[in-house]
Amino acid sequence: MRSLRIATPFFDRIGLLRHCLTTLAMLKQHDLLEFVVYCDAGYDVQADAVISEVLPGARKVSLSQRLGASGTTHRIVEDFAKSQSADQLLIVDADMIARTDTARMILNWPVSDNQMVSVYNSSSHPPIHPSNAPFVHKRTLGATGTVWSLKLAQQVVEHVPTGTHFDDRFSVYLAKNKIPMSCSNRSYLQHLG
């Protein structure tokens, strides 16, 4: 059975982090999940207690220099690309909450190295052709909610350097290389931020 790493970038807004981690703690199929919280340099240190209390199995990565949102997300994808501990990666920003069946749905989908899939259907990234189909194609995706295969993460890290607007730049890279971007029509994450 496949495994899923769920990575959450964090800097501040401790109340939102608590909500996020509480919903992640309720995900089904916990035995197949690995949780990692990436704390950007200068993060709100109250997060240490919240992580330990709400999601005690989570590993915390404390970054030594401030990378910002895009840099932290790039680091998440880069670390996953080098890792052998999970088959897929899901990025869940600290201001999101998840449905309890999110991980189960992802683990039941076929792994695809030739497309990017998101479980967050953001109105900021409209579908190319709106429909009631289970998935819709998009021209761009935000990083939160994206599901990465190991091969796709390796490819993006090799060709899209760290810097501002990482999600915009990986979307451009994927489009240029004719790698489809799609999204579940039903959002499995909700933005609180």
PDB file of C-alpha atoms in Angstrom:
ATOM      1  CA  MET A   1       0.000   0.000   0.000  1.00  0.00           C
ATOM      2  CA  ARG A   2       1.231   3.490  -0.837  1.00  0.00           C
ATOM      3  CA  SER A   3       2.196   6.059   1.784  1.00  0.00           C
ATOM      4  CA  LEU A   4       1.591   9.796   1.898  1.00  0.00           C
ATOM      5  CA  ARG A   5       3.695  12.569   3.425  1.00  0.00           C
ATOM      6  CA  ILE A   6       1.633  15.581   4.496  1.00  0.00           C
ATOM      7  CA  ALA A   7       3.798  18.688   4.838  1.00  0.00           C
ATOM      8  CA  THR A   8       2.673  21.958   6.399  1.00  0.00           C
ATOM      9  CA  PRO A   9       4.666  25.191   6.094  1.00  0.00           C
ATOM     10  CA  PHE A  10       4.340  27.485   9.122  1.00  0.00           C
ATOM     11  CA  PHE A  11       5.513  30.917  10.246  1.00  0.00           C
ATOM     12  CA  ASP A  12       2.856  32.578  12.427  1.00  0.00           C
ATOM     13  CA  ARG A  13      -0.919  32.647  13.186  1.00  0.00           C
ATOM     14  CA  ILE A  14      -0.811  29.928  15.802  1.00  0.00           C
ATOM     15  CA  GLY A  15      -4.613  29.661  16.065  1.00  0.00           C
ATOM     16  CA  LEU A  16      -4.893  28.680  12.408  1.00  0.00           C
ATOM     17  CA  LEU A  17      -2.091  26.130  12.810  1.00  0.00           C
ATOM     18  CA  ARG A  18      -4.006  24.536  15.684  1.00  0.00           C
ATOM     19  CA  HIS A  19      -7.153  24.207  13.523  1.00  0.00           C
ATOM     20  CA  CYS A  20      -5.127  22.798  10.626  1.00  0.00           C
ATOM     21  CA  LEU A  21      -3.290  20.184  12.697  1.00  0.00           C
ATOM     22  CA  THR A  22      -6.493  19.207  14.508  1.00  0.00           C
ATOM     23  CA  THR A  23      -8.107  18.275  11.201  1.00  0.00           C
ATOM     24  CA  LEU A  24      -4.973  16.472  10.009  1.00  0.00           C
ATOM     25  CA  ALA A  25      -5.005  14.446  13.234  1.00  0.00           C
ATOM     26  CA  MET A  26      -8.506  13.238  12.307  1.00  0.00           C
ATOM     27  CA  LEU A  27      -7.537  11.938   8.857  1.00  0.00           C
ATOM     28  CA  LYS A  28      -8.358   8.330   8.155  1.00  0.00           C
ATOM     29  CA  GLN A  29      -5.596   5.794   7.366  1.00  0.00           C
ATOM     30  CA  HIS A  30      -3.101   7.294   9.825  1.00  0.00           C
ATOM     31  CA  ASP A  31      -0.862   4.228   9.537  1.00  0.00           C
ATOM     32  CA  LEU A  32      -0.040   5.245   5.935  1.00  0.00           C
ATOM     33  CA  LEU A  33       0.622   8.909   6.720  1.00  0.00           C
ATOM     34  CA  GLU A  34       3.743  10.827   7.663  1.00  0.00           C
ATOM     35  CA  PHE A  35       3.325  14.385   8.990  1.00  0.00           C
ATOM     36  CA  VAL A  36       6.029  17.054   8.742  1.00  0.00           C
ATOM     37  CA  VAL A  37       5.673  20.682   9.852  1.00  0.00           C
ATOM     38  CA  TYR A  38       8.213  23.075   8.319  1.00  0.00           C
ATOM     39  CA  CYS A  39       8.797  26.040  10.621  1.00  0.00           C
ATOM     40  CA  ASP A  40      10.391  28.972   8.818  1.00  0.00           C
ATOM     41  CA  ALA A  41      13.183  30.778  10.697  1.00  0.00           C
ATOM     42  CA  GLY A  42      11.760  33.204  13.242  1.00  0.00           C
ATOM     43  CA  TYR A  43       8.494  31.231  13.542  1.00  0.00           C
ATOM     44  CA  ASP A  44       6.138  31.643  16.500  1.00  0.00           C
ATOM     45  CA  VAL A  45       7.723  29.279  19.053  1.00  0.00           C
ATOM     46  CA  GLN A  46       4.300  28.509  20.538  1.00  0.00           C
ATOM     47  CA  ALA A  47       4.039  26.149  17.556  1.00  0.00           C
ATOM     48  CA  ASP A  48       6.323  23.652  19.303  1.00  0.00           C
ATOM     49  CA  ALA A  49       3.746  23.033  22.038  1.00  0.00           C
ATOM     50  CA  VAL A  50       0.823  23.015  19.580  1.00  0.00           C
ATOM     51  CA  ILE A  51       2.489  20.452  17.315  1.00  0.00           C
ATOM     52  CA  SER A  52       3.367  18.198  20.263  1.00  0.00           C
ATOM     53  CA  GLU A  53      -0.119  18.454  21.716  1.00  0.00           C
ATOM     54  CA  VAL A  54      -2.310  18.234  18.608  1.00  0.00           C
ATOM     55  CA  LEU A  55      -0.278  16.058  16.228  1.00  0.00           C
ATOM     56  CA  PRO A  56       2.342  14.356  18.426  1.00  0.00           C
ATOM     57  CA  GLY A  57       3.557  12.037  15.655  1.00  0.00           C
ATOM     58  CA  ALA A  58       4.539  14.954  13.428  1.00  0.00           C
ATOM     59  CA  ARG A  59       8.183  15.626  12.677  1.00  0.00           C
ATOM     60  CA  LYS A  60       9.200  19.283  12.900  1.00  0.00           C
ATOM     61  CA  VAL A  61      11.797  20.810  10.575  1.00  0.00           C
ATOM     62  CA  SER A  62      13.119  24.155  11.844  1.00  0.00           C
ATOM     63  CA  LEU A  63      14.665  26.175   9.033  1.00  0.00           C
ATOM     64  CA  SER A  64      17.827  28.040   9.960  1.00  0.00           C
ATOM     65  CA  GLN A  65      17.220  31.037   7.693  1.00  0.00           C
ATOM     66  CA  ARG A  66      14.017  32.797   6.674  1.00  0.00           C
ATOM     67  CA  LEU A  67      12.825  31.427   3.328  1.00  0.00           C
ATOM     68  CA  GLY A  68       9.329  32.918   3.175  1.00  0.00           C
ATOM     69  CA  ALA A  69       6.280  31.057   1.870  1.00  0.00           C
ATOM     70  CA  SER A  70       7.672  30.218  -1.581  1.00  0.00           C
ATOM     71  CA  GLY A  71      11.093  29.215  -0.279  1.00  0.00           C
ATOM     72  CA  THR A  72       9.611  26.988   2.406  1.00  0.00           C
ATOM     73  CA  THR A  73       7.323  25.310  -0.125  1.00  0.00           C
ATOM     74  CA  HIS A  74      10.257  24.739  -2.475  1.00  0.00           C
ATOM     75  CA  ARG A  75      12.188  23.186   0.438  1.00  0.00           C
ATOM     76  CA  ILE A  76       9.239  20.874   1.168  1.00  0.00           C
ATOM     77  CA  VAL A  77       9.186  19.637  -2.437  1.00  0.00           C
ATOM     78  CA  GLU A  78      12.998  19.409  -2.548  1.00  0.00           C
ATOM     79  CA  ASP A  79      13.159  17.334   0.659  1.00  0.00           C
ATOM     80  CA  PHE A  80      10.454  15.017  -0.643  1.00  0.00           C
ATOM     81  CA  ALA A  81      12.277  14.648  -3.980  1.00  0.00           C
ATOM     82  CA  LYS A  82      15.343  13.359  -2.086  1.00  0.00           C
ATOM     83  CA  SER A  83      13.351  11.154   0.276  1.00  0.00           C
ATOM     84  CA  GLN A  84      12.447   7.508   0.105  1.00  0.00           C
ATOM     85  CA  SER A  85      10.044   7.496   3.074  1.00  0.00           C
ATOM     86  CA  ALA A  86       6.746   8.171   1.222  1.00  0.00           C
ATOM     87  CA  ASP A  87       5.305   7.576  -2.229  1.00  0.00           C
ATOM     88  CA  GLN A  88       3.418  10.866  -2.489  1.00  0.00           C
ATOM     89  CA  LEU A  89       3.458  14.346  -0.972  1.00  0.00           C
ATOM     90  CA  LEU A  90       0.491  16.544  -0.077  1.00  0.00           C
ATOM     91  CA  ILE A  91       1.150  20.193   0.812  1.00  0.00           C
ATOM     92  CA  VAL A  92      -1.336  21.649   3.308  1.00  0.00           C
ATOM     93  CA  ASP A  93      -0.765  25.269   4.315  1.00  0.00           C
ATOM     94  CA  ALA A  94      -1.195  26.074   8.004  1.00  0.00           C
ATOM     95  CA  ASP A  95      -4.331  28.131   7.289  1.00  0.00           C
ATOM     96  CA  MET A  96      -6.201  25.181   5.740  1.00  0.00           C
ATOM     97  CA  ILE A  97      -8.440  22.517   7.246  1.00  0.00           C
ATOM     98  CA  ALA A  98      -8.915  19.058   5.762  1.00  0.00           C
ATOM     99  CA  ARG A  99     -11.850  16.704   5.334  1.00  0.00           C
ATOM    100  CA  THR A 100     -11.343  13.461   7.246  1.00  0.00           C
ATOM    101  CA  ASP A 101     -11.384  11.439   3.989  1.00  0.00           C
ATOM    102  CA  THR A 102      -8.698  13.522   2.229  1.00  0.00           C
ATOM    103  CA  ALA A 103      -5.833  11.043   2.646  1.00  0.00           C
ATOM    104  CA  ARG A 104      -8.023   8.054   1.818  1.00  0.00           C
ATOM    105  CA  MET A 105      -9.131   9.696  -1.429  1.00  0.00           C
ATOM    106  CA  ILE A 106      -5.546  10.510  -2.443  1.00  0.00           C
ATOM    107  CA  LEU A 107      -4.299   7.023  -1.614  1.00  0.00           C
ATOM    108  CA  ASN A 108      -7.085   5.508  -3.738  1.00  0.00           C
ATOM    109  CA  TRP A 109      -6.203   7.583  -6.816  1.00  0.00           C
ATOM    110  CA  PRO A 110      -3.620   6.141  -9.198  1.00  0.00           C
ATOM    111  CA  VAL A 111      -0.160   7.668  -8.811  1.00  0.00           C
ATOM    112  CA  SER A 112       0.599   9.781 -11.849  1.00  0.00           C
ATOM    113  CA  ASP A 113       4.013  11.075 -12.796  1.00  0.00           C
ATOM    114  CA  ASN A 114       2.690  12.850 -15.873  1.00  0.00           C
ATOM    115  CA  GLN A 115       0.235  15.279 -14.272  1.00  0.00           C
ATOM    116  CA  MET A 116      -0.159  17.508 -11.236  1.00  0.00           C
ATOM    117  CA  VAL A 117      -3.297  17.020  -9.169  1.00  0.00           C
ATOM    118  CA  SER A 118      -4.676  19.243  -6.417  1.00  0.00           C
ATOM    119  CA  VAL A 119      -7.325  18.526  -3.795  1.00  0.00           C
ATOM    120  CA  TYR A 120      -8.015  22.230  -3.250  1.00  0.00           C
ATOM    121  CA  ASN A 121     -10.314  23.737  -5.882  1.00  0.00           C
ATOM    122  CA  SER A 122      -9.423  27.385  -5.402  1.00  0.00           C
ATOM    123  CA  SER A 123     -11.436  30.076  -7.181  1.00  0.00           C
ATOM    124  CA  SER A 124      -8.113  31.925  -7.626  1.00  0.00           C
ATOM    125  CA  HIS A 125      -7.245  29.264 -10.199  1.00  0.00           C
ATOM    126  CA  PRO A 126     -10.380  28.815 -12.343  1.00  0.00           C
ATOM    127  CA  PRO A 127     -10.903  25.678 -14.436  1.00  0.00           C
ATOM    128  CA  ILE A 128     -10.254  25.848 -18.174  1.00  0.00           C
ATOM    129  CA  HIS A 129     -13.714  24.356 -18.840  1.00  0.00           C
ATOM    130  CA  PRO A 130     -16.018  24.396 -15.793  1.00  0.00           C
ATOM    131  CA  SER A 131     -17.985  21.171 -15.424  1.00  0.00           C
ATOM    132  CA  ASN A 132     -19.420  18.749 -12.914  1.00  0.00           C
ATOM    133  CA  ALA A 133     -16.774  16.126 -13.731  1.00  0.00           C
ATOM    134  CA  PRO A 134     -14.823  14.672 -10.783  1.00  0.00           C
ATOM    135  CA  PHE A 135     -11.704  16.550 -11.967  1.00  0.00           C
ATOM    136  CA  VAL A 136     -11.263  19.796 -13.879  1.00  0.00           C
ATOM    137  CA  HIS A 137      -8.195  20.995 -15.759  1.00  0.00           C
ATOM    138  CA  LYS A 138      -6.534  24.261 -14.806  1.00  0.00           C
ATOM    139  CA  ARG A 139      -3.847  26.508 -16.268  1.00  0.00           C
ATOM    140  CA  THR A 140      -2.287  27.193 -12.859  1.00  0.00           C
ATOM    141  CA  LEU A 141      -2.403  25.771  -9.362  1.00  0.00           C
ATOM    142  CA  GLY A 142      -1.468  27.188  -5.998  1.00  0.00           C
ATOM    143  CA  ALA A 143       0.925  25.004  -3.993  1.00  0.00           C
ATOM    144  CA  THR A 144      -1.452  24.178  -1.156  1.00  0.00           C
ATOM    145  CA  GLY A 145      -3.452  21.063  -1.897  1.00  0.00           C
ATOM    146  CA  THR A 146      -1.056  19.789  -4.555  1.00  0.00           C
ATOM    147  CA  VAL A 147      -0.256  16.080  -4.600  1.00  0.00           C
ATOM    148  CA  TRP A 148       3.248  15.223  -5.816  1.00  0.00           C
ATOM    149  CA  SER A 149       4.691  11.960  -7.047  1.00  0.00           C
ATOM    150  CA  LEU A 150       8.374  11.433  -6.337  1.00  0.00           C
ATOM    151  CA  LYS A 151       9.256  11.668 -10.033  1.00  0.00           C
ATOM    152  CA  LEU A 152       7.290  14.896 -10.581  1.00  0.00           C
ATOM    153  CA  ALA A 153       8.878  16.481  -7.482  1.00  0.00           C
ATOM    154  CA  GLN A 154      12.352  15.558  -8.746  1.00  0.00           C
ATOM    155  CA  GLN A 155      11.587  17.003 -12.173  1.00  0.00           C
ATOM    156  CA  VAL A 156      10.226  20.301 -10.828  1.00  0.00           C
ATOM    157  CA  VAL A 157      13.076  20.773  -8.323  1.00  0.00           C
ATOM    158  CA  GLU A 158      15.603  20.188 -11.112  1.00  0.00           C
ATOM    159  CA  HIS A 159      14.030  22.779 -13.415  1.00  0.00           C
ATOM    160  CA  VAL A 160      12.333  25.356 -11.154  1.00  0.00           C
ATOM    161  CA  PRO A 161      14.753  27.073  -8.733  1.00  0.00           C
ATOM    162  CA  THR A 162      13.728  28.453  -5.388  1.00  0.00           C
ATOM    163  CA  GLY A 163      12.539  32.064  -5.299  1.00  0.00           C
ATOM    164  CA  THR A 164       9.357  34.080  -5.051  1.00  0.00           C
ATOM    165  CA  HIS A 165       6.070  32.832  -6.497  1.00  0.00           C
ATOM    166  CA  PHE A 166       7.189  29.195  -6.635  1.00  0.00           C
ATOM    167  CA  ASP A 167       3.639  27.990  -7.425  1.00  0.00           C
ATOM    168  CA  ASP A 168       3.327  30.389 -10.375  1.00  0.00           C
ATOM    169  CA  ARG A 169       6.712  29.286 -11.683  1.00  0.00           C
ATOM    170  CA  PHE A 170       6.080  25.552 -11.343  1.00  0.00           C
ATOM    171  CA  SER A 171       2.713  26.069 -13.075  1.00  0.00           C
ATOM    172  CA  VAL A 172       4.504  27.795 -15.987  1.00  0.00           C
ATOM    173  CA  TYR A 173       7.042  24.972 -16.135  1.00  0.00           C
ATOM    174  CA  LEU A 174       4.342  22.277 -16.147  1.00  0.00           C
ATOM    175  CA  ALA A 175       2.308  24.068 -18.832  1.00  0.00           C
ATOM    176  CA  LYS A 176       5.384  24.627 -21.011  1.00  0.00           C
ATOM    177  CA  ASN A 177       6.187  20.913 -20.791  1.00  0.00           C
ATOM    178  CA  LYS A 178       2.571  19.899 -21.486  1.00  0.00           C
ATOM    179  CA  ILE A 179       2.154  18.325 -18.044  1.00  0.00           C
ATOM    180  CA  PRO A 180      -1.560  18.705 -17.244  1.00  0.00           C
ATOM    181  CA  MET A 181      -2.720  20.351 -14.041  1.00  0.00           C
ATOM    182  CA  SER A 182      -6.030  19.174 -12.678  1.00  0.00           C
ATOM    183  CA  CYS A 183      -8.019  19.555  -9.523  1.00  0.00           C
ATOM    184  CA  SER A 184     -10.697  17.529  -7.799  1.00  0.00           C
ATOM    185  CA  ASN A 185     -13.934  19.385  -8.397  1.00  0.00           C
ATOM    186  CA  ARG A 186     -14.846  18.816  -4.759  1.00  0.00           C
ATOM    187  CA  SER A 187     -12.372  20.540  -2.455  1.00  0.00           C
ATOM    188  CA  TYR A 188     -10.926  18.306   0.246  1.00  0.00           C
ATOM    189  CA  LEU A 189      -9.289  21.341   1.883  1.00  0.00           C
ATOM    190  CA  GLN A 190     -10.838  24.596   3.010  1.00  0.00           C
ATOM    191  CA  HIS A 191      -9.008  27.907   3.390  1.00  0.00           C
ATOM    192  CA  LEU A 192      -9.463  29.679   6.742  1.00  0.00           C
ATOM    193  CA  GLY A 193      -6.824  32.371   6.284  1.00  0.00           C
TER     194      GLY A 193
END
